[in-house]
Coordinates of C-alpha atoms in Angstrom, one line a residue:
X27 CA 101.7 81.0 64.0
X28 CA 105.5 80.3 63.3
X29 CA 105.8 77.4 65.0
X30 CA 109.6 78.4 66.4
X31 CA 107.5 81.2 68.0
X32 CA 105.7 78.2 69.9
X33 CA 108.7 76.4 70.9
X34 CA 111.1 79.6 72.4
X35 CA 108.3 82.2 73.1
X36 CA 106.1 81.7 76.3
X37 CA 104.6 85.2 76.7
X38 CA 104.8 88.4 75.2
X39 CA 104.5 91.6 77.6
X40 CA 103.7 94.8 76.7
X41 CA 105.4 97.1 79.9
X42 CA 102.2 99.5 82.0
X43 CA 103.3 103.0 81.9
X44 CA 104.3 104.3 85.7
X45 CA 104.2 107.7 86.8
X46 CA 106.8 108.1 90.2
X47 CA 106.1 111.7 90.7
X48 CA 106.4 113.3 87.5
X49 CA 109.1 110.8 86.0
X50 CA 107.5 107.7 84.1
X51 CA 108.7 104.5 84.0
X52 CA 107.6 101.3 81.7
X53 CA 106.7 98.5 84.0
X54 CA 107.4 95.0 82.8
X55 CA 107.8 92.9 86.0
X56 CA 105.7 92.0 87.5
X57 CA 103.1 91.0 85.7
X58 CA 99.7 89.7 85.9
X59 CA 100.5 86.9 83.8
X60 CA 103.9 86.3 85.5
X61 CA 105.2 87.4 88.3
X62 CA 109.1 86.2 87.9
X63 CA 112.0 85.2 85.4
X64 CA 114.4 83.5 87.3
X65 CA 114.8 85.5 90.5
X66 CA 114.1 88.8 88.6
X67 CA 110.7 90.3 89.9
X68 CA 110.7 93.8 89.4
X69 CA 112.0 95.8 85.8
X70 CA 111.4 99.2 85.1
X71 CA 112.7 100.8 81.8
X72 CA 113.3 104.6 82.7
X73 CA 113.4 107.0 79.7
X74 CA 115.0 108.1 77.7
X75 CA 114.1 111.4 79.0
X76 CA 115.7 114.7 78.7
X77 CA 115.0 116.7 82.3
X78 CA 115.0 120.5 82.0
X79 CA 117.3 122.7 83.8
X80 CA 116.5 122.7 87.8
X81 CA 114.4 119.5 87.0
X82 CA 115.5 115.3 87.3
X83 CA 115.0 112.6 89.7
X84 CA 113.6 112.7 93.1
X85 CA 112.9 109.5 94.7
X86 CA 113.3 110.1 98.3
X87 CA 113.9 107.7 101.0
X88 CA 112.1 104.4 101.2
X89 CA 112.5 101.3 102.2
X90 CA 113.4 97.5 100.5
X91 CA 113.5 94.0 102.2
X92 CA 113.8 90.6 100.6
X93 CA 115.3 91.9 97.6
X94 CA 118.5 92.9 96.1
X95 CA 118.3 95.9 93.6
X96 CA 120.4 97.1 90.0
X97 CA 120.2 100.2 89.1
X98 CA 121.7 99.8 85.6
X99 CA 122.2 103.2 83.1
X100 CA 123.0 103.5 79.2
X101 CA 123.0 107.5 80.0
X102 CA 123.0 110.3 82.8
X103 CA 123.7 109.8 86.5
X104 CA 122.4 109.4 89.7
X105 CA 123.2 109.6 93.2
X106 CA 122.5 106.9 95.4
X107 CA 122.4 107.1 99.4
X108 CA 121.1 104.6 101.5
X109 CA 121.1 103.9 105.6
X110 CA 124.4 102.3 105.7
X111 CA 126.0 105.4 105.1
X112 CA 127.2 104.5 101.3
X113 CA 126.9 107.7 98.8
X114 CA 127.6 106.6 95.1
X115 CA 127.5 108.1 91.9
X116 CA 126.0 105.8 88.9
X117 CA 127.4 106.3 86.2
X118 CA 126.1 104.5 82.7
X119 CA 127.5 100.8 82.5
X120 CA 128.2 100.8 86.0
X121 CA 126.2 98.0 88.5
X122 CA 124.8 99.1 91.8
X123 CA 124.2 95.7 93.5
X124 CA 122.0 96.8 96.9
X125 CA 121.0 93.6 98.7
X126 CA 118.2 94.8 101.2
X127 CA 117.6 91.7 102.7
X128 CA 115.9 92.2 106.4
X129 CA 115.7 95.9 105.8
X130 CA 117.0 99.1 104.0
X131 CA 116.4 102.2 103.1
X132 CA 117.9 104.6 99.7
X133 CA 117.1 107.5 97.5
X134 CA 118.3 108.0 94.7
X135 CA 118.4 111.4 92.4
X136 CA 119.6 113.3 89.9
X137 CA 123.6 115.2 91.2
X138 CA 123.2 119.0 91.6
X139 CA 125.5 119.6 88.8
X140 CA 123.3 117.8 86.3
X141 CA 120.4 119.5 87.6
X142 CA 121.3 122.7 87.4
X143 CA 122.1 122.5 83.9
X144 CA 119.7 120.1 82.5
X145 CA 120.4 116.2 82.0
X146 CA 119.3 113.0 80.0
X147 CA 118.7 109.6 81.9
X148 CA 118.4 105.9 80.2
X149 CA 118.4 102.8 82.0
X150 CA 117.0 100.4 83.9
X151 CA 115.8 99.5 87.6
X152 CA 115.3 96.3 88.3
X153 CA 114.7 93.8 91.9
X154 CA 115.9 90.3 92.2
X155 CA 114.5 88.4 95.2
X156 CA 116.6 86.6 97.4
X157 CA 116.7 82.8 98.0
X158 CA 114.6 81.3 101.4
X159 CA 118.0 81.5 103.3
X160 CA 119.0 85.1 102.2
X161 CA 115.5 87.0 102.4
X162 CA 116.4 88.3 105.9
X163 CA 120.3 88.5 105.6
X164 CA 122.3 91.7 106.6
X165 CA 121.6 94.9 104.1
X166 CA 124.9 95.3 102.1
X167 CA 125.9 97.4 99.1
X168 CA 128.5 96.8 96.6
X169 CA 129.6 98.8 93.6
X170 CA 131.1 97.5 90.2
X171 CA 132.0 100.3 88.0
X172 CA 132.1 100.3 84.0
X173 CA 135.7 98.9 83.6
X174 CA 134.7 95.5 85.6
X175 CA 131.8 94.6 83.6
X176 CA 133.3 92.4 81.3
X177 CA 132.6 93.3 77.2
X178 CA 132.7 90.9 74.1
X179 CA 131.4 90.7 70.6
X180 CA 129.8 87.6 69.1
X181 CA 129.5 87.4 65.3
X182 CA 128.5 90.9 65.2
X183 CA 127.0 91.9 68.4
X184 CA 128.3 94.0 71.2
X185 CA 128.0 92.4 74.6
X186 CA 128.5 93.3 78.7
X187 CA 127.7 90.5 80.6
X188 CA 126.4 92.4 83.3
X189 CA 125.6 89.5 85.7
X190 CA 126.3 85.8 85.3
X191 CA 128.2 84.2 82.9
X192 CA 127.7 83.7 79.1
X193 CA 129.1 84.3 75.6
X194 CA 132.7 83.3 76.9
X195 CA 133.0 85.9 80.1
X196 CA 132.2 86.0 83.4
X197 CA 131.0 89.5 85.5
X198 CA 132.3 89.8 88.5
X199 CA 129.4 90.5 90.2
X200 CA 128.5 88.5 93.4
X201 CA 124.7 87.6 93.8
X202 CA 122.7 84.9 95.6
X203 CA 121.3 83.1 93.1
X204 CA 121.9 81.9 89.7
X205 CA 121.3 84.7 87.6
X206 CA 121.8 86.1 84.0
X207 CA 121.7 90.0 82.9
X208 CA 123.1 91.2 79.9
X209 CA 123.3 94.3 77.4
X210 CA 123.4 93.1 74.2
X211 CA 123.8 95.7 71.5
X212 CA 122.6 94.6 68.1
X213 CA 123.3 96.4 64.3
X214 CA 120.9 95.8 61.7
X215 CA 120.9 92.2 60.2
X216 CA 122.7 90.7 63.1
X217 CA 121.6 87.4 64.8
X218 CA 122.4 85.8 68.1
X219 CA 121.5 83.1 70.1
X220 CA 121.2 83.5 73.3
X221 CA 122.9 81.6 76.2
X222 CA 121.1 77.9 76.6
X223 CA 122.3 77.4 79.9
X224 CA 119.8 79.4 81.8
X225 CA 116.5 78.0 82.7
X226 CA 114.7 80.7 82.6
X227 CA 115.1 83.9 80.3
X228 CA 113.8 86.7 78.7
X229 CA 114.5 89.4 76.4
X230 CA 113.7 93.4 76.8
X231 CA 113.7 95.7 73.7
X232 CA 115.3 98.5 74.8
X233 CA 115.7 100.6 72.1
X234 CA 115.2 99.2 68.2
X235 CA 112.9 96.2 66.6
X236 CA 114.4 92.7 67.0
X237 CA 112.5 89.3 66.2
X238 CA 112.7 86.6 68.7
X239 CA 112.6 83.2 67.5
X240 CA 110.5 84.2 64.4
X241 CA 108.6 87.2 66.1
X242 CA 108.7 90.5 66.1
X243 CA 109.4 92.6 68.9
X244 CA 109.4 96.8 68.8
X245 CA 111.3 98.9 71.7
X246 CA 109.4 98.6 75.1
X247 CA 108.8 94.9 74.9
X248 CA 109.4 91.9 76.7
X249 CA 109.2 88.0 75.2
X250 CA 109.7 85.5 78.2
X251 CA 110.6 81.9 76.7
X252 CA 109.7 78.7 77.8
X253 CA 111.8 76.7 80.0
X254 CA 115.2 76.0 79.1
X255 CA 114.0 77.0 75.6
X256 CA 116.9 79.2 73.4
X257 CA 115.6 82.6 72.1
X258 CA 116.9 83.4 68.5
X259 CA 117.6 87.0 68.5
X260 CA 117.6 88.9 64.9
X261 CA 117.6 92.9 64.6
X262 CA 115.5 94.3 62.0
X263 CA 117.0 97.6 62.8
X264 CA 119.7 98.9 65.2
X265 CA 119.1 97.3 68.4
X266 CA 119.5 97.6 72.2
X267 CA 118.2 94.4 74.6
X268 CA 118.6 93.7 78.0
X269 CA 118.8 89.7 78.4
X270 CA 117.6 88.5 81.6
X271 CA 116.6 85.4 83.5
X272 CA 118.6 82.3 86.0
X273 CA 117.4 79.8 87.5
X274 CA 113.7 79.2 88.9
X275 CA 113.1 81.0 92.1
X276 CA 113.0 78.5 95.4
X277 CA 108.6 79.3 95.9
X278 CA 106.6 82.1 95.1
X279 CA 107.1 85.4 96.5
X280 CA 104.4 88.2 97.8
X281 CA 105.3 91.8 96.5
X282 CA 103.9 95.0 98.2
X283 CA 105.3 98.6 97.3
X284 CA 108.8 97.8 98.0
X285 CA 108.4 95.0 100.1
X286 CA 109.1 91.3 99.4
X287 CA 108.7 88.0 100.9
X288 CA 107.8 84.6 101.2
X289 CA 105.8 85.5 104.6
X290 CA 102.4 87.6 104.3
X291 CA 103.2 88.4 107.9
X292 CA 106.4 89.7 107.3
X293 CA 105.4 92.1 104.6
X294 CA 102.9 93.3 107.0
X295 CA 105.7 93.8 109.6
X296 CA 107.4 95.7 107.2
X297 CA 104.5 97.8 106.6
X298 CA 104.4 98.8 110.4
X299 CA 107.9 99.2 110.6
X300 CA 108.0 101.3 108.3
X301 CA 105.1 103.5 108.8
X302 CA 106.0 103.9 112.9
X303 CA 110.4 104.8 111.9
X304 CA 111.3 101.6 113.0
X305 CA 113.8 101.6 109.4
X306 CA 117.6 102.9 110.1
X307 CA 117.1 106.5 108.1
X308 CA 119.8 107.7 105.5
X309 CA 121.8 110.0 107.3
X310 CA 121.0 113.9 105.9
X311 CA 118.0 113.2 104.5
X312 CA 114.3 114.1 106.6
X313 CA 112.4 113.4 103.4
X314 CA 111.2 110.2 103.0
X315 CA 107.8 108.0 100.6
X316 CA 105.3 107.7 103.3
X317 CA 103.7 104.1 103.2
X318 CA 100.8 104.4 100.3
X319 CA 97.7 103.3 101.8
X320 CA 97.1 100.2 99.2

């Protein structure tokens, strides 16, 4: 094996396919071999999917604790509604940063107008675990339109700095810990080095094919770097990547369904609270996802 690969890439992840009620996603994190990359504890690749007229995404109201969620679209639209009273249409390139903290409930659905005529969706749903001091913070919601997310070009690569700093630009998205998240478009034959300032990093190939530090990765795969390593990227075809990571989280986390915490007892409390209806509801929505049996 190429020695560059040994120095730079610790792990290759082929996501598991999950069915979310008739809509399939590819789940790269958590993986049995790697739960976290920086603060990222959950990473779902949605689509690209074309819905027929009348169909769409219907993620019913469900709860979270201990995390912030990030919905990022390449194509399509999703309507977000939550128990704080926010209703926000998510457009491609925009960022919804929803902090669950001690608890929040939200739903995500295809807007009615798109559902009537049929639509496409393609994007990433990810979660970042909150630092210990923020696990039980008050829930909150922030939306950043696509125009607020800085874009730049480096050596022929088109980059949008979704969260964090790199490639000479800094995102306005406020986070609880050091976080890196960038959308990168590479034309065939274009090379790019990932920013070296982040302790943990991974790159996910959303489309195309990329050589990462000497090893080839097809669409739908993730390369996780060794700590403090620099990932060298080379597109073997036109490609879309998501670069993710940040500082190592301050301790282990338990993840059960939509709940994340450093305390297993806190997870049990959240399960009881949801089953007993003690979470705040999403106003105007009576349909919800019941607590799983396991």
